[in-house]
Amino acid sequence: MNAFQRNESKETLFNFVSAGDDPPKGDFPLRKKSPKLCGSNYPLSIAFIVVNEFCERFSYYGMRAVLTLYFLSFFHWDENLSTAVYHAFSALCYFTPVIGAIMADSWLGKYKTIIYLSIVYVVGHLIKSVGAIPSLGNQAVHVVLSMVGLFLIALGTGGIKPCVSAFGGDQFEEEHTSERSKFFSIFYLSINAGSLISTFVTPVLRGDVKCFGEDCYALAFGVPAALMVLALGE
């Protein structure tokens, strides 16, 4: 093969690769459209995302509504220690979104981060609920279980925070911008609704229902735990 033939072969190869033909389907798969909600342009998955967020916010704010009283009356801590632990827990909840964002962006992606940290979240709620059963061990056991539960809850609630809303927005196709905007309105409405309802319901469960001969903190923490299990199932 002479030099001219070699150049022609290179040019032919270059023209074939750079042609405007459609690429092979195996290398560039087309995105499958998700099912729509009631014939609209809203993906069916956003209904589960909204319900999930309502349950998650109910579980978090419901648990937090009676947390300081739990420290005061169940552990018999003084006000200074109860307030310090409460605010340390709140601060940790606002720090852990950094961890969730790093996990989603550089390791697992948004979906897997939400699933895995939601499991951590549920485990934390269950441990917290078990720690509120008076007949289970002495006070040291209750304190250890409660602190472990609170740490896992803080990791779960903060870790999924930067992922859920972005994951919901990703469900929409590019041309459905108005539907995406309405979704975020409904999404944040569900957040506020879950937070508001839980701050009324959970204290009632604690004060009006008696178990083990005293205020039923196990039930007050157990209902938010059940809502978080429902959220994970969604």
mmCIF file of C-alpha atoms in Angstrom:
data_model
loop_
_atom_site.group_PDB
_atom_site.id
_atom_site.type_symbol
_atom_site.label_atom_id
_atom_site.label_comp_id
_atom_site.label_asym_id
_atom_site.label_seq_id
_atom_site.Cartn_x
_atom_site.Cartn_y
_atom_site.Cartn_z
ATOM 1 C CA MET A 1 0.000 0.000 0.000
ATOM 2 C CA ASN A 2 1.503 3.357 -1.049
ATOM 3 C CA ALA A 3 1.294 6.651 0.850
ATOM 4 C CA PHE A 4 -1.741 7.851 -1.136
ATOM 5 C CA GLN A 5 -3.700 4.700 -0.308
ATOM 6 C CA ARG A 6 -2.816 5.019 3.387
ATOM 7 C CA ASN A 7 -4.064 8.608 3.474
ATOM 8 C CA GLU A 8 -7.248 7.633 1.671
ATOM 9 C CA SER A 9 -7.896 4.887 4.205
ATOM 10 C CA LYS A 10 -7.494 7.345 7.092
ATOM 11 C CA GLU A 11 -9.782 9.859 5.396
ATOM 12 C CA THR A 12 -12.440 7.209 4.790
ATOM 13 C CA LEU A 13 -12.288 6.117 8.424
ATOM 14 C CA PHE A 14 -12.527 9.730 9.586
ATOM 15 C CA ASN A 15 -15.545 10.417 7.362
ATOM 16 C CA PHE A 16 -17.315 7.316 8.618
ATOM 17 C CA VAL A 17 -16.887 8.204 12.304
ATOM 18 C CA SER A 18 -17.816 11.859 11.911
ATOM 19 C CA ALA A 19 -20.852 11.300 9.694
ATOM 20 C CA GLY A 20 -24.210 12.623 10.866
ATOM 21 C CA ASP A 21 -25.817 9.215 11.012
ATOM 22 C CA ASP A 22 -27.537 8.139 14.235
ATOM 23 C CA PRO A 23 -25.155 6.380 16.642
ATOM 24 C CA PRO A 24 -25.666 2.719 17.451
ATOM 25 C CA LYS A 25 -28.495 2.193 19.915
ATOM 26 C CA GLY A 26 -26.394 -0.016 22.138
ATOM 27 C CA ASP A 27 -23.990 2.834 22.936
ATOM 28 C CA PHE A 28 -26.570 5.609 23.302
ATOM 29 C CA PRO A 29 -29.838 4.154 24.611
ATOM 30 C CA LEU A 30 -32.931 6.294 24.305
ATOM 31 C CA ARG A 31 -34.477 7.489 27.553
ATOM 32 C CA LYS A 32 -37.662 5.642 28.335
ATOM 33 C CA LYS A 33 -40.559 7.938 29.197
ATOM 34 C CA SER A 34 -42.039 7.382 32.645
ATOM 35 C CA PRO A 35 -45.771 6.675 33.160
ATOM 36 C CA LYS A 36 -47.927 9.769 33.547
ATOM 37 C CA LEU A 37 -50.327 10.640 36.345
ATOM 38 C CA CYS A 38 -53.974 10.499 35.217
ATOM 39 C CA GLY A 39 -53.164 11.310 31.604
ATOM 40 C CA SER A 40 -51.353 14.560 32.523
ATOM 41 C CA ASN A 41 -47.751 15.564 31.960
ATOM 42 C CA TYR A 42 -46.900 14.771 35.594
ATOM 43 C CA PRO A 43 -44.816 11.605 36.046
ATOM 44 C CA LEU A 44 -46.483 9.006 38.238
ATOM 45 C CA SER A 45 -43.401 8.839 40.456
ATOM 46 C CA ILE A 46 -43.911 12.364 41.830
ATOM 47 C CA ALA A 47 -47.037 11.250 43.707
ATOM 48 C CA PHE A 48 -44.879 8.845 45.701
ATOM 49 C CA ILE A 49 -42.214 11.512 46.213
ATOM 50 C CA VAL A 50 -44.762 13.975 47.646
ATOM 51 C CA VAL A 51 -46.275 11.365 49.989
ATOM 52 C CA ASN A 52 -42.790 10.266 51.013
ATOM 53 C CA GLU A 53 -41.818 13.819 51.938
ATOM 54 C CA PHE A 54 -45.037 14.367 53.917
ATOM 55 C CA CYS A 55 -44.388 11.223 55.977
ATOM 56 C CA GLU A 56 -40.721 12.059 56.476
ATOM 57 C CA ARG A 57 -41.427 15.578 57.724
ATOM 58 C CA PHE A 58 -44.209 14.267 59.979
ATOM 59 C CA SER A 59 -41.835 11.740 61.509
ATOM 60 C CA TYR A 60 -39.032 14.251 62.074
ATOM 61 C CA TYR A 61 -41.030 17.149 63.508
ATOM 62 C CA GLY A 62 -43.327 14.821 65.431
ATOM 63 C CA MET A 63 -40.362 13.265 67.198
ATOM 64 C CA ARG A 64 -38.703 16.625 67.790
ATOM 65 C CA ALA A 65 -41.879 18.168 69.252
ATOM 66 C CA VAL A 66 -41.610 16.067 72.418
ATOM 67 C CA LEU A 67 -37.847 15.566 72.516
ATOM 68 C CA THR A 68 -37.041 18.179 75.165
ATOM 69 C CA LEU A 69 -39.900 16.969 77.395
ATOM 70 C CA TYR A 70 -38.545 13.456 76.961
ATOM 71 C CA PHE A 71 -35.175 14.544 78.283
ATOM 72 C CA LEU A 72 -36.730 16.411 81.215
ATOM 73 C CA SER A 73 -39.353 13.939 82.393
ATOM 74 C CA PHE A 74 -38.017 10.568 81.226
ATOM 75 C CA PHE A 75 -34.280 11.051 81.813
ATOM 76 C CA HIS A 76 -34.780 13.645 84.568
ATOM 77 C CA TRP A 77 -32.089 15.839 83.100
ATOM 78 C CA ASP A 78 -31.975 19.493 84.030
ATOM 79 C CA GLU A 79 -33.022 22.202 81.603
ATOM 80 C CA ASN A 80 -29.479 23.173 80.623
ATOM 81 C CA LEU A 81 -28.451 19.656 79.626
ATOM 82 C CA SER A 82 -31.766 18.975 77.883
ATOM 83 C CA THR A 83 -31.508 22.184 75.886
ATOM 84 C CA ALA A 84 -27.860 21.536 75.003
ATOM 85 C CA VAL A 85 -28.542 18.010 73.696
ATOM 86 C CA TYR A 86 -31.613 19.199 71.786
ATOM 87 C CA HIS A 87 -29.686 21.946 70.004
ATOM 88 C CA ALA A 88 -26.721 19.650 69.354
ATOM 89 C CA PHE A 89 -29.114 17.236 67.641
ATOM 90 C CA SER A 90 -30.663 20.077 65.600
ATOM 91 C CA ALA A 91 -27.217 21.333 64.572
ATOM 92 C CA LEU A 92 -26.214 17.837 63.458
ATOM 93 C CA CYS A 93 -29.388 17.609 61.344
ATOM 94 C CA TYR A 94 -28.339 20.756 59.496
ATOM 95 C CA PHE A 95 -24.752 19.577 59.019
ATOM 96 C CA THR A 96 -25.447 16.127 57.593
ATOM 97 C CA PRO A 97 -26.896 17.460 54.289
ATOM 98 C CA VAL A 98 -23.254 18.068 53.355
ATOM 99 C CA ILE A 99 -22.622 14.335 53.751
ATOM 100 C CA GLY A 100 -25.717 13.463 51.731
ATOM 101 C CA ALA A 101 -24.731 15.826 48.927
ATOM 102 C CA ILE A 102 -21.222 14.356 48.715
ATOM 103 C CA MET A 103 -22.590 10.807 48.664
ATOM 104 C CA ALA A 104 -25.092 11.644 45.920
ATOM 105 C CA ASP A 105 -22.724 13.636 43.695
ATOM 106 C CA SER A 106 -19.574 11.567 43.891
ATOM 107 C CA TRP A 107 -20.575 8.058 44.891
ATOM 108 C CA LEU A 108 -24.108 6.634 44.897
ATOM 109 C CA GLY A 109 -26.300 9.081 42.984
ATOM 110 C CA LYS A 110 -29.488 10.673 44.320
ATOM 111 C CA TYR A 111 -31.761 7.618 44.215
ATOM 112 C CA LYS A 112 -29.485 5.198 46.052
ATOM 113 C CA THR A 113 -28.522 7.875 48.571
ATOM 114 C CA ILE A 114 -32.201 8.446 49.385
ATOM 115 C CA ILE A 115 -32.877 4.711 49.759
ATOM 116 C CA TYR A 116 -29.840 3.848 51.865
ATOM 117 C CA LEU A 117 -30.096 6.842 54.187
ATOM 118 C CA SER A 118 -33.850 6.340 54.542
ATOM 119 C CA ILE A 119 -33.092 2.856 55.862
ATOM 120 C CA VAL A 120 -30.673 4.451 58.340
ATOM 121 C CA TYR A 121 -33.431 6.922 59.209
ATOM 122 C CA VAL A 122 -35.961 4.152 59.911
ATOM 123 C CA VAL A 123 -33.493 2.211 62.051
ATOM 124 C CA GLY A 124 -32.811 5.365 64.065
ATOM 125 C CA HIS A 125 -36.512 5.914 64.712
ATOM 126 C CA LEU A 126 -37.001 2.300 65.777
ATOM 127 C CA ILE A 127 -34.051 2.426 68.165
ATOM 128 C CA LYS A 128 -35.334 5.716 69.567
ATOM 129 C CA SER A 129 -38.782 4.217 70.136
ATOM 130 C CA VAL A 130 -37.381 1.118 71.844
ATOM 131 C CA GLY A 131 -35.241 3.327 74.071
ATOM 132 C CA ALA A 132 -38.409 5.026 75.339
ATOM 133 C CA ILE A 133 -39.839 1.811 76.830
ATOM 134 C CA PRO A 134 -39.418 2.193 80.627
ATOM 135 C CA SER A 135 -39.234 -1.524 81.389
ATOM 136 C CA LEU A 136 -36.307 -2.068 79.027
ATOM 137 C CA GLY A 137 -33.147 -1.857 81.126
ATOM 138 C CA ASN A 138 -31.951 0.972 83.320
ATOM 139 C CA GLN A 139 -31.492 4.654 82.520
ATOM 140 C CA ALA A 140 -28.049 4.095 81.019
ATOM 141 C CA VAL A 141 -29.553 1.732 78.443
ATOM 142 C CA HIS A 142 -32.268 4.267 77.627
ATOM 143 C CA VAL A 143 -29.740 7.059 77.198
ATOM 144 C CA VAL A 144 -27.471 4.989 74.942
ATOM 145 C CA LEU A 145 -30.337 3.792 72.761
ATOM 146 C CA SER A 146 -31.785 7.298 72.505
ATOM 147 C CA MET A 147 -28.459 8.909 71.583
ATOM 148 C CA VAL A 148 -27.707 6.246 68.955
ATOM 149 C CA GLY A 149 -31.215 6.656 67.572
ATOM 150 C CA LEU A 150 -30.886 10.447 67.438
ATOM 151 C CA PHE A 151 -27.541 10.204 65.643
ATOM 152 C CA LEU A 152 -28.981 7.876 62.989
ATOM 153 C CA ILE A 153 -32.052 10.109 62.607
ATOM 154 C CA ALA A 154 -29.830 13.153 62.118
ATOM 155 C CA LEU A 155 -27.778 11.304 59.508
ATOM 156 C CA GLY A 156 -30.897 10.128 57.689
ATOM 157 C CA THR A 157 -32.961 13.308 57.698
ATOM 158 C CA GLY A 158 -30.024 15.501 56.757
ATOM 159 C CA GLY A 159 -28.567 13.096 54.238
ATOM 160 C CA ILE A 160 -31.700 12.856 52.116
ATOM 161 C CA LYS A 161 -32.535 16.563 52.361
ATOM 162 C CA PRO A 162 -30.438 17.772 49.372
ATOM 163 C CA CYS A 163 -31.507 14.808 47.224
ATOM 164 C CA VAL A 164 -35.298 14.459 47.366
ATOM 165 C CA SER A 165 -36.364 17.742 45.754
ATOM 166 C CA ALA A 166 -33.694 17.479 43.046
ATOM 167 C CA PHE A 167 -34.667 13.866 42.370
ATOM 168 C CA GLY A 168 -38.305 14.952 41.980
ATOM 169 C CA GLY A 169 -37.334 17.647 39.502
ATOM 170 C CA ASP A 170 -35.347 15.115 37.489
ATOM 171 C CA GLN A 171 -38.529 13.118 36.799
ATOM 172 C CA PHE A 172 -39.868 15.781 34.411
ATOM 173 C CA GLU A 173 -38.974 16.075 30.760
ATOM 174 C CA GLU A 174 -37.340 19.273 29.587
ATOM 175 C CA GLU A 175 -40.431 20.667 27.855
ATOM 176 C CA HIS A 176 -42.654 20.371 30.960
ATOM 177 C CA THR A 177 -41.285 23.363 32.853
ATOM 178 C CA SER A 178 -44.657 24.606 34.122
ATOM 179 C CA GLU A 179 -45.489 21.188 35.556
ATOM 180 C CA ARG A 180 -42.095 21.095 37.248
ATOM 181 C CA SER A 181 -42.753 24.475 38.873
ATOM 182 C CA LYS A 182 -46.139 23.312 40.174
ATOM 183 C CA PHE A 183 -44.536 20.153 41.502
ATOM 184 C CA PHE A 184 -42.153 22.150 43.680
ATOM 185 C CA SER A 185 -45.103 24.146 45.061
ATOM 186 C CA ILE A 186 -46.930 20.932 45.976
ATOM 187 C CA PHE A 187 -43.706 19.432 47.303
ATOM 188 C CA TYR A 188 -43.061 22.264 49.755
ATOM 189 C CA LEU A 189 -46.739 22.309 50.706
ATOM 190 C CA SER A 190 -46.421 18.660 51.735
ATOM 191 C CA ILE A 191 -43.355 19.538 53.812
ATOM 192 C CA ASN A 192 -45.195 22.262 55.731
ATOM 193 C CA ALA A 193 -48.364 20.169 56.084
ATOM 194 C CA GLY A 194 -46.469 17.231 57.563
ATOM 195 C CA SER A 195 -44.559 19.493 59.929
ATOM 196 C CA LEU A 196 -47.672 21.351 61.095
ATOM 197 C CA ILE A 197 -49.868 18.289 61.655
ATOM 198 C CA SER A 198 -47.171 16.393 63.531
ATOM 199 C CA THR A 199 -46.539 19.201 66.023
ATOM 200 C CA PHE A 200 -50.186 18.921 67.110
ATOM 201 C CA VAL A 201 -50.653 15.144 66.931
ATOM 202 C CA THR A 202 -47.490 13.882 68.629
ATOM 203 C CA PRO A 203 -47.860 15.867 71.899
ATOM 204 C CA VAL A 204 -51.443 14.559 72.141
ATOM 205 C CA LEU A 205 -50.172 10.993 71.804
ATOM 206 C CA ARG A 206 -47.665 11.630 74.570
ATOM 207 C CA GLY A 207 -49.987 13.338 77.047
ATOM 208 C CA ASP A 208 -53.439 11.838 76.451
ATOM 209 C CA VAL A 209 -52.369 8.218 76.036
ATOM 210 C CA LYS A 210 -50.857 6.385 79.010
ATOM 211 C CA CYS A 211 -48.615 3.348 78.728
ATOM 212 C CA PHE A 212 -46.421 1.643 81.315
ATOM 213 C CA GLY A 213 -48.144 3.791 83.947
ATOM 214 C CA GLU A 214 -46.858 7.135 82.613
ATOM 215 C CA ASP A 215 -46.747 9.393 79.565
ATOM 216 C CA CYS A 216 -46.412 7.253 76.472
ATOM 217 C CA TYR A 217 -43.187 8.435 74.858
ATOM 218 C CA ALA A 218 -42.815 5.047 73.193
ATOM 219 C CA LEU A 219 -46.040 5.717 71.268
ATOM 220 C CA ALA A 220 -45.119 9.346 70.603
ATOM 221 C CA PHE A 221 -41.885 8.173 68.980
ATOM 222 C CA GLY A 222 -43.411 5.028 67.517
ATOM 223 C CA VAL A 223 -45.989 6.792 65.335
ATOM 224 C CA PRO A 224 -43.317 8.923 63.604
ATOM 225 C CA ALA A 225 -41.302 5.725 63.165
ATOM 226 C CA ALA A 226 -44.297 4.058 61.497
ATOM 227 C CA LEU A 227 -44.728 7.060 59.185
ATOM 228 C CA MET A 228 -41.069 6.832 58.211
ATOM 229 C CA VAL A 229 -41.469 3.127 57.435
ATOM 230 C CA LEU A 230 -44.404 4.090 55.204
ATOM 231 C CA ALA A 231 -42.282 6.761 53.554
ATOM 232 C CA LEU A 232 -39.537 4.224 52.819
ATOM 233 C CA GLY A 233 -42.140 1.854 51.380
ATOM 234 C CA GLU A 234 -43.324 4.596 49.037
#
